[in-house]
Amino acid sequence: MIASCIKMPGSVPASGEATWPKDVGIIALEVYFPSQYVEQEELEQFDGVAPGKYTVGLAQARMGFCSDREDINSLCLTVVQRLMERNCLSYESVGRLEVGTETIIDKSKSVKTVIMQLFEESGNTDVEGIDTTNACYGGTAALFNAVNWVESSSWDGRYALVVAGDIAVYATGSARPTGGAGAVAMLVGPNAPLAFDRGLRGTHMQHAYDFYKPDMGSEYPVVDGKLSIQCYLSALDRCYTVYRNKVHSLWQKEGIDKRFSLEDFGYMIFHSPYCKLVQKSLARLVLNDFLSDPNPNTESGIFSGLEAFRDVKPEETYFDRDVEKAFMKASAEMFQQKTKTSLLISNQNGNMYTPSVYGCLASVVAQHTPQQLAGHRIGIFSYGSGFAATLYSIRVTQDATPGSALDKLVASLSDLQVRLDSRRKVSPDVFAKNMKLREETHHLANYTPQGSVDDLFPGTWYLTHIDEKHRRQYARRSMDEDGPLEAGLDTSTTATEHIPSPAKKMPRIPGNTAGPEVVAISNGEH
């Protein structure tokens, strides 16, 4: 347990006098990524492709990956326990647990039910929510469910916990360098430093076979790369239009006479399949602003010199190099200011699927001071193939004083770069062998993983065995062992008091001051 804990903000009175919980959103955020990675530049050489194909063409530097010791259950167990420990939260203080993932290892049993084993000591089984699946959008759907619960008559005053996790792997070929792995856990409740803009969501959902996983015996997806990009950009266009129209309607009611544009976002982040698409996506939104402006200034400013593109039709420009080049140039400064810092994890770890956009949010928070973030509106575009997408926004609290909720959130992510730098680099050959091992052992019964436990970060849950009935057993690597994660973290096992629910005084449970170094848990019978 962590010695120096973050006190969670309080909430509305338990009497329920307030008609609506105030500032519902993200209170705490934790990120987990694997302890090993492969360099994309070395992967280019290994794959025999042109130099810069991955590092420049995709704008990817490193890719994290899992051995056969980790699966979706272990990723989520790890990130949830880290969030609870680092924030000194009692498991009794959580009333809803939602999981968003597309990494399916069981067609019936949810990942959420596996995570519930962490709640057993507390005795809390009154926890709503299950898994949500639709490619990379599942984490956002889970987050919306959690926010909606807190803002509903069903809310009992406790926190909601949202977990997004995935292992993104591809068959050998051009898509493989767009892989990655990881998990993000978010604590949702009122009085949050990152509060949702109520009613401001632009959603677009449509049927397409751009990326899908019809083979239940394989981790690998079927991908139509060109169609996937077209779906992504068309969804972005439509979500932004709906979002902007809702802002305009709200402003009209408030007597505000102005047009919404990207300038109204302090930061703009996107689901990141690869970093270059994110840069193109920001340029795409500038194109939208340009075409929707009845009188754009093409003499100076961001639209300078773009008059030749005044009459283009968005649906005809998805692969128009002239449009792309012109608007990427026009948006270059805005990209540096509003979006580039969001790509830290994406660039260094790769595409995490459902946690991708929330890794981007964590990257923004980790690389700015509370004062730099305070008061800003952050635009968030979430996309999942098949396809489903939403553009929404969160408002950062104005309170950036020492000890504030925002200050504590920023502090909790301040070691992000240290953690990324502390990972172990492996050769492309070792990476390829790990991918081959995962491919050959995927969904095997009566299997014991071969990967090294010693290579995992301290505190990581890992798979110990799959029995003949496909029941999985897990153990946790001790937090007391020396390892890369300890850089920048206090791993003391002395616990301070747990923080109860936000609006409801829950019984407190004592911290574990002693116990076995490795605790075994399973997803089958006990």
PDB file of N, CA and C in Angstrom, residues 58-125:
ATOM      1  N   LEU A  58       4.203   6.578 -39.780  1.00  0.00           N
ATOM      2  CA  LEU A  58       3.212   6.373 -38.725  1.00  0.00           C
ATOM      3  C   LEU A  58       3.469   7.288 -37.524  1.00  0.00           C
ATOM      4  N   ALA A  59       4.662   7.858 -37.441  1.00  0.00           N
ATOM      5  CA  ALA A  59       5.087   8.707 -36.317  1.00  0.00           C
ATOM      6  C   ALA A  59       5.114   7.935 -35.005  1.00  0.00           C
ATOM      7  N   GLN A  60       5.549   6.674 -35.081  1.00  0.00           N
ATOM      8  CA  GLN A  60       5.655   5.827 -33.890  1.00  0.00           C
ATOM      9  C   GLN A  60       7.134   5.601 -33.547  1.00  0.00           C
ATOM     10  N   ALA A  61       7.463   5.644 -32.258  1.00  0.00           N
ATOM     11  CA  ALA A  61       8.852   5.466 -31.828  1.00  0.00           C
ATOM     12  C   ALA A  61       9.080   4.097 -31.184  1.00  0.00           C
ATOM     13  N   ARG A  62       8.190   3.690 -30.296  1.00  0.00           N
ATOM     14  CA  ARG A  62       8.328   2.421 -29.579  1.00  0.00           C
ATOM     15  C   ARG A  62       6.970   1.736 -29.479  1.00  0.00           C
ATOM     16  N   MET A  63       7.001   0.413 -29.294  1.00  0.00           N
ATOM     17  CA  MET A  63       5.765  -0.337 -29.155  1.00  0.00           C
ATOM     18  C   MET A  63       5.867  -1.307 -27.985  1.00  0.00           C
ATOM     19  N   GLY A  64       4.997  -1.126 -26.990  1.00  0.00           N
ATOM     20  CA  GLY A  64       4.939  -2.048 -25.868  1.00  0.00           C
ATOM     21  C   GLY A  64       4.190  -3.307 -26.254  1.00  0.00           C
ATOM     22  N   PHE A  65       4.539  -4.414 -25.634  1.00  0.00           N
ATOM     23  CA  PHE A  65       3.850  -5.667 -25.932  1.00  0.00           C
ATOM     24  C   PHE A  65       3.898  -6.591 -24.728  1.00  0.00           C
ATOM     25  N   CYS A  66       3.003  -7.562 -24.725  1.00  0.00           N
ATOM     26  CA  CYS A  66       2.888  -8.511 -23.614  1.00  0.00           C
ATOM     27  C   CYS A  66       3.434  -9.875 -24.017  1.00  0.00           C
ATOM     28  N   SER A  67       4.060 -10.538 -23.073  1.00  0.00           N
ATOM     29  CA  SER A  67       4.395 -11.943 -23.269  1.00  0.00           C
ATOM     30  C   SER A  67       3.137 -12.758 -22.986  1.00  0.00           C
ATOM     31  N   ASP A  68       3.255 -14.086 -22.997  1.00  0.00           N
ATOM     32  CA  ASP A  68       2.089 -14.916 -22.694  1.00  0.00           C
ATOM     33  C   ASP A  68       1.751 -14.917 -21.204  1.00  0.00           C
ATOM     34  N   ARG A  69       2.519 -14.183 -20.393  1.00  0.00           N
ATOM     35  CA  ARG A  69       2.236 -14.062 -18.964  1.00  0.00           C
ATOM     36  C   ARG A  69       1.102 -13.078 -18.682  1.00  0.00           C
ATOM     37  N   GLU A  70       0.750 -12.251 -19.661  1.00  0.00           N
ATOM     38  CA  GLU A  70      -0.278 -11.239 -19.433  1.00  0.00           C
ATOM     39  C   GLU A  70      -1.440 -11.430 -20.391  1.00  0.00           C
ATOM     40  N   ASP A  71      -2.639 -11.211 -19.890  1.00  0.00           N
ATOM     41  CA  ASP A  71      -3.845 -11.219 -20.707  1.00  0.00           C
ATOM     42  C   ASP A  71      -4.727 -10.056 -20.268  1.00  0.00           C
ATOM     43  N   ILE A  72      -5.912  -9.943 -20.832  1.00  0.00           N
ATOM     44  CA  ILE A  72      -6.762  -8.798 -20.511  1.00  0.00           C
ATOM     45  C   ILE A  72      -7.151  -8.783 -19.038  1.00  0.00           C
ATOM     46  N   ASN A  73      -7.355  -9.952 -18.437  1.00  0.00           N
ATOM     47  CA  ASN A  73      -7.693  -9.992 -17.018  1.00  0.00           C
ATOM     48  C   ASN A  73      -6.564  -9.448 -16.152  1.00  0.00           C
ATOM     49  N   SER A  74      -5.332  -9.872 -16.448  1.00  0.00           N
ATOM     50  CA  SER A  74      -4.201  -9.436 -15.626  1.00  0.00           C
ATOM     51  C   SER A  74      -3.941  -7.940 -15.792  1.00  0.00           C
ATOM     52  N   LEU A  75      -4.090  -7.426 -17.022  1.00  0.00           N
ATOM     53  CA  LEU A  75      -3.902  -5.989 -17.238  1.00  0.00           C
ATOM     54  C   LEU A  75      -4.874  -5.187 -16.370  1.00  0.00           C
ATOM     55  N   CYS A  76      -6.135  -5.613 -16.372  1.00  0.00           N
ATOM     56  CA  CYS A  76      -7.159  -4.874 -15.636  1.00  0.00           C
ATOM     57  C   CYS A  76      -7.018  -5.039 -14.123  1.00  0.00           C
ATOM     58  N   LEU A  77      -6.639  -6.229 -13.674  1.00  0.00           N
ATOM     59  CA  LEU A  77      -6.366  -6.420 -12.251  1.00  0.00           C
ATOM     60  C   LEU A  77      -5.256  -5.482 -11.786  1.00  0.00           C
ATOM     61  N   THR A  78      -4.209  -5.376 -12.599  1.00  0.00           N
ATOM     62  CA  THR A  78      -3.063  -4.542 -12.237  1.00  0.00           C
ATOM     63  C   THR A  78      -3.440  -3.075 -12.125  1.00  0.00           C
ATOM     64  N   VAL A  79      -4.121  -2.550 -13.138  1.00  0.00           N
ATOM     65  CA  VAL A  79      -4.395  -1.112 -13.155  1.00  0.00           C
ATOM     66  C   VAL A  79      -5.420  -0.730 -12.095  1.00  0.00           C
ATOM     67  N   VAL A  80      -6.388  -1.624 -11.813  1.00  0.00           N
ATOM     68  CA  VAL A  80      -7.375  -1.324 -10.778  1.00  0.00           C
ATOM     69  C   VAL A  80      -6.714  -1.308  -9.403  1.00  0.00           C
ATOM     70  N   GLN A  81      -5.909  -2.315  -9.105  1.00  0.00           N
ATOM     71  CA  GLN A  81      -5.284  -2.337  -7.784  1.00  0.00           C
ATOM     72  C   GLN A  81      -4.332  -1.164  -7.598  1.00  0.00           C
ATOM     73  N   ARG A  82      -3.633  -0.784  -8.647  1.00  0.00           N
ATOM     74  CA  ARG A  82      -2.737   0.389  -8.555  1.00  0.00           C
ATOM     75  C   ARG A  82      -3.537   1.659  -8.283  1.00  0.00           C
ATOM     76  N   LEU A  83      -4.660   1.838  -8.964  1.00  0.00           N
ATOM     77  CA  LEU A  83      -5.479   3.026  -8.733  1.00  0.00           C
ATOM     78  C   LEU A  83      -5.986   3.057  -7.294  1.00  0.00           C
ATOM     79  N   MET A  84      -6.460   1.924  -6.812  1.00  0.00           N
ATOM     80  CA  MET A  84      -7.014   1.865  -5.456  1.00  0.00           C
ATOM     81  C   MET A  84      -5.938   2.117  -4.408  1.00  0.00           C
ATOM     82  N   GLU A  85      -4.765   1.526  -4.603  1.00  0.00           N
ATOM     83  CA  GLU A  85      -3.689   1.689  -3.631  1.00  0.00           C
ATOM     84  C   GLU A  85      -3.114   3.100  -3.638  1.00  0.00           C
ATOM     85  N   ARG A  86      -2.872   3.634  -4.817  1.00  0.00           N
ATOM     86  CA  ARG A  86      -2.234   4.952  -4.894  1.00  0.00           C
ATOM     87  C   ARG A  86      -3.150   6.065  -4.395  1.00  0.00           C
ATOM     88  N   ASN A  87      -4.457   5.813  -4.421  1.00  0.00           N
ATOM     89  CA  ASN A  87      -5.408   6.817  -3.937  1.00  0.00           C
ATOM     90  C   ASN A  87      -6.023   6.454  -2.589  1.00  0.00           C
ATOM     91  N   CYS A  88      -5.490   5.381  -1.952  1.00  0.00           N
ATOM     92  CA  CYS A  88      -5.970   4.956  -0.634  1.00  0.00           C
ATOM     93  C   CYS A  88      -7.489   4.804  -0.589  1.00  0.00           C
ATOM     94  N   LEU A  89      -8.032   4.136  -1.594  1.00  0.00           N
ATOM     95  CA  LEU A  89      -9.472   3.950  -1.682  1.00  0.00           C
ATOM     96  C   LEU A  89      -9.898   2.610  -1.100  1.00  0.00           C
ATOM     97  N   SER A  90     -10.970   2.626  -0.366  1.00  0.00           N
ATOM     98  CA  SER A  90     -11.585   1.391   0.099  1.00  0.00           C
ATOM     99  C   SER A  90     -12.402   0.797  -1.041  1.00  0.00           C
ATOM    100  N   TYR A  91     -12.348  -0.516  -1.186  1.00  0.00           N
ATOM    101  CA  TYR A  91     -13.161  -1.171  -2.205  1.00  0.00           C
ATOM    102  C   TYR A  91     -14.653  -1.025  -1.902  1.00  0.00           C
ATOM    103  N   GLU A  92     -14.992  -0.750  -0.668  1.00  0.00           N
ATOM    104  CA  GLU A  92     -16.393  -0.524  -0.314  1.00  0.00           C
ATOM    105  C   GLU A  92     -16.915   0.802  -0.859  1.00  0.00           C
ATOM    106  N   SER A  93     -16.011   1.691  -1.241  1.00  0.00           N
ATOM    107  CA  SER A  93     -16.430   3.001  -1.719  1.00  0.00           C
ATOM    108  C   SER A  93     -16.820   2.995  -3.194  1.00  0.00           C
ATOM    109  N   VAL A  94     -16.716   1.834  -3.867  1.00  0.00           N
ATOM    110  CA  VAL A  94     -17.049   1.723  -5.292  1.00  0.00           C
ATOM    111  C   VAL A  94     -18.399   1.026  -5.444  1.00  0.00           C
ATOM    112  N   GLY A  95     -19.334   1.665  -6.152  1.00  0.00           N
ATOM    113  CA  GLY A  95     -20.661   1.097  -6.351  1.00  0.00           C
ATOM    114  C   GLY A  95     -20.936   0.667  -7.773  1.00  0.00           C
ATOM    115  N   ARG A  96     -20.037   1.021  -8.674  1.00  0.00           N
ATOM    116  CA  ARG A  96     -20.188   0.613 -10.080  1.00  0.00           C
ATOM    117  C   ARG A  96     -18.809   0.403 -10.677  1.00  0.00           C
ATOM    118  N   LEU A  97     -18.646  -0.688 -11.401  1.00  0.00           N
ATOM    119  CA  LEU A  97     -17.386  -1.006 -12.074  1.00  0.00           C
ATOM    120  C   LEU A  97     -17.699  -1.392 -13.504  1.00  0.00           C
ATOM    121  N   GLU A  98     -17.212  -0.584 -14.435  1.00  0.00           N
ATOM    122  CA  GLU A  98     -17.442  -0.802 -15.867  1.00  0.00           C
ATOM    123  C   GLU A  98     -16.109  -1.119 -16.550  1.00  0.00           C
ATOM    124  N   VAL A  99     -16.114  -2.092 -17.442  1.00  0.00           N
ATOM    125  CA  VAL A  99     -14.926  -2.438 -18.224  1.00  0.00           C
ATOM    126  C   VAL A  99     -15.217  -2.264 -19.701  1.00  0.00           C
ATOM    127  N   GLY A 100     -14.335  -1.574 -20.398  1.00  0.00           N
ATOM    128  CA  GLY A 100     -14.417  -1.470 -21.851  1.00  0.00           C
ATOM    129  C   GLY A 100     -13.230  -2.200 -22.451  1.00  0.00           C
ATOM    130  N   THR A 101     -13.477  -3.190 -23.299  1.00  0.00           N
ATOM    131  CA  THR A 101     -12.386  -3.940 -23.927  1.00  0.00           C
ATOM    132  C   THR A 101     -12.885  -4.637 -25.183  1.00  0.00           C
ATOM    133  N   GLU A 102     -11.969  -4.879 -26.118  1.00  0.00           N
ATOM    134  CA  GLU A 102     -12.274  -5.710 -27.272  1.00  0.00           C
ATOM    135  C   GLU A 102     -11.385  -6.957 -27.279  1.00  0.00           C
ATOM    136  N   THR A 103     -10.622  -7.149 -26.201  1.00  0.00           N
ATOM    137  CA  THR A 103      -9.780  -8.334 -26.065  1.00  0.00           C
ATOM    138  C   THR A 103     -10.594  -9.405 -25.345  1.00  0.00           C
ATOM    139  N   ILE A 104     -11.223 -10.256 -26.108  1.00  0.00           N
ATOM    140  CA  ILE A 104     -12.181 -11.213 -25.567  1.00  0.00           C
ATOM    141  C   ILE A 104     -11.528 -12.585 -25.407  1.00  0.00           C
ATOM    142  N   ILE A 105     -11.494 -13.076 -24.172  1.00  0.00           N
ATOM    143  CA  ILE A 105     -10.949 -14.412 -23.930  1.00  0.00           C
ATOM    144  C   ILE A 105     -12.027 -15.371 -23.432  1.00  0.00           C
ATOM    145  N   ASP A 106     -13.245 -14.848 -23.292  1.00  0.00           N
ATOM    146  CA  ASP A 106     -14.364 -15.693 -22.904  1.00  0.00           C
ATOM    147  C   ASP A 106     -15.626 -15.083 -23.501  1.00  0.00           C
ATOM    148  N   LYS A 107     -16.442 -15.901 -24.156  1.00  0.00           N
ATOM    149  CA  LYS A 107     -17.637 -15.403 -24.834  1.00  0.00           C
ATOM    150  C   LYS A 107     -18.798 -15.145 -23.886  1.00  0.00           C
ATOM    151  N   SER A 108     -18.624 -15.463 -22.619  1.00  0.00           N
ATOM    152  CA  SER A 108     -19.710 -15.289 -21.655  1.00  0.00           C
ATOM    153  C   SER A 108     -19.286 -14.519 -20.418  1.00  0.00           C
ATOM    154  N   LYS A 109     -18.186 -14.935 -19.819  1.00  0.00           N
ATOM    155  CA  LYS A 109     -17.749 -14.360 -18.546  1.00  0.00           C
ATOM    156  C   LYS A 109     -17.052 -13.016 -18.762  1.00  0.00           C
ATOM    157  N   SER A 110     -17.490 -12.007 -18.038  1.00  0.00           N
ATOM    158  CA  SER A 110     -16.915 -10.670 -18.208  1.00  0.00           C
ATOM    159  C   SER A 110     -15.603 -10.502 -17.449  1.00  0.00           C
ATOM    160  N   VAL A 111     -14.763  -9.602 -17.947  1.00  0.00           N
ATOM    161  CA  VAL A 111     -13.536  -9.231 -17.240  1.00  0.00           C
ATOM    162  C   VAL A 111     -13.893  -8.618 -15.885  1.00  0.00           C
ATOM    163  N   LYS A 112     -14.997  -7.864 -15.863  1.00  0.00           N
ATOM    164  CA  LYS A 112     -15.421  -7.216 -14.616  1.00  0.00           C
ATOM    165  C   LYS A 112     -15.573  -8.224 -13.484  1.00  0.00           C
ATOM    166  N   THR A 113     -16.124  -9.421 -13.783  1.00  0.00           N
ATOM    167  CA  THR A 113     -16.324 -10.402 -12.725  1.00  0.00           C
ATOM    168  C   THR A 113     -15.001 -10.938 -12.190  1.00  0.00           C
ATOM    169  N   VAL A 114     -13.978 -10.969 -13.055  1.00  0.00           N
ATOM    170  CA  VAL A 114     -12.648 -11.383 -12.598  1.00  0.00           C
ATOM    171  C   VAL A 114     -12.076 -10.334 -11.645  1.00  0.00           C
ATOM    172  N   ILE A 115     -12.240  -9.067 -11.998  1.00  0.00           N
ATOM    173  CA  ILE A 115     -11.742  -7.971 -11.155  1.00  0.00           C
ATOM    174  C   ILE A 115     -12.408  -7.975  -9.789  1.00  0.00           C
ATOM    175  N   MET A 116     -13.630  -8.479  -9.716  1.00  0.00           N
ATOM    176  CA  MET A 116     -14.363  -8.492  -8.448  1.00  0.00           C
ATOM    177  C   MET A 116     -13.638  -9.270  -7.350  1.00  0.00           C
ATOM    178  N   GLN A 117     -12.695 -10.112  -7.723  1.00  0.00           N
ATOM    179  CA  GLN A 117     -11.928 -10.827  -6.702  1.00  0.00           C
ATOM    180  C   GLN A 117     -11.120  -9.867  -5.830  1.00  0.00           C
ATOM    181  N   LEU A 118     -10.775  -8.701  -6.373  1.00  0.00           N
ATOM    182  CA  LEU A 118     -10.072  -7.695  -5.580  1.00  0.00           C
ATOM    183  C   LEU A 118     -10.980  -7.130  -4.483  1.00  0.00           C
ATOM    184  N   PHE A 119     -12.293  -7.251  -4.665  1.00  0.00           N
ATOM    185  CA  PHE A 119     -13.265  -6.694  -3.726  1.00  0.00           C
ATOM    186  C   PHE A 119     -13.607  -7.672  -2.606  1.00  0.00           C
ATOM    187  N   GLU A 120     -13.165  -8.920  -2.712  1.00  0.00           N
ATOM    188  CA  GLU A 120     -13.647  -9.953  -1.801  1.00  0.00           C
ATOM    189  C   GLU A 120     -13.333  -9.666  -0.342  1.00  0.00           C
ATOM    190  N   GLU A 121     -12.118  -9.204  -0.044  1.00  0.00           N
ATOM    191  CA  GLU A 121     -11.753  -8.953   1.352  1.00  0.00           C
ATOM    192  C   GLU A 121     -12.636  -7.888   1.980  1.00  0.00           C
ATOM    193  N   SER A 122     -13.065  -6.918   1.183  1.00  0.00           N
ATOM    194  CA  SER A 122     -13.913  -5.847   1.710  1.00  0.00           C
ATOM    195  C   SER A 122     -15.342  -6.322   1.971  1.00  0.00           C
ATOM    196  N   GLY A 123     -15.722  -7.427   1.322  1.00  0.00           N
ATOM    197  CA  GLY A 123     -17.084  -7.912   1.463  1.00  0.00           C
ATOM    198  C   GLY A 123     -18.073  -7.195   0.571  1.00  0.00           C
ATOM    199  N   ASN A 124     -17.596  -6.293  -0.267  1.00  0.00           N
ATOM    200  CA  ASN A 124     -18.480  -5.515  -1.140  1.00  0.00           C
ATOM    201  C   ASN A 124     -18.765  -6.267  -2.434  1.00  0.00           C
ATOM    202  N   THR A 125     -19.970  -6.784  -2.565  1.00  0.00           N
ATOM    203  CA  THR A 125     -20.400  -7.419  -3.815  1.00  0.00           C
ATOM    204  C   THR A 125     -21.504  -6.619  -4.494  1.00  0.00           C
TER     205      THR A 125
END
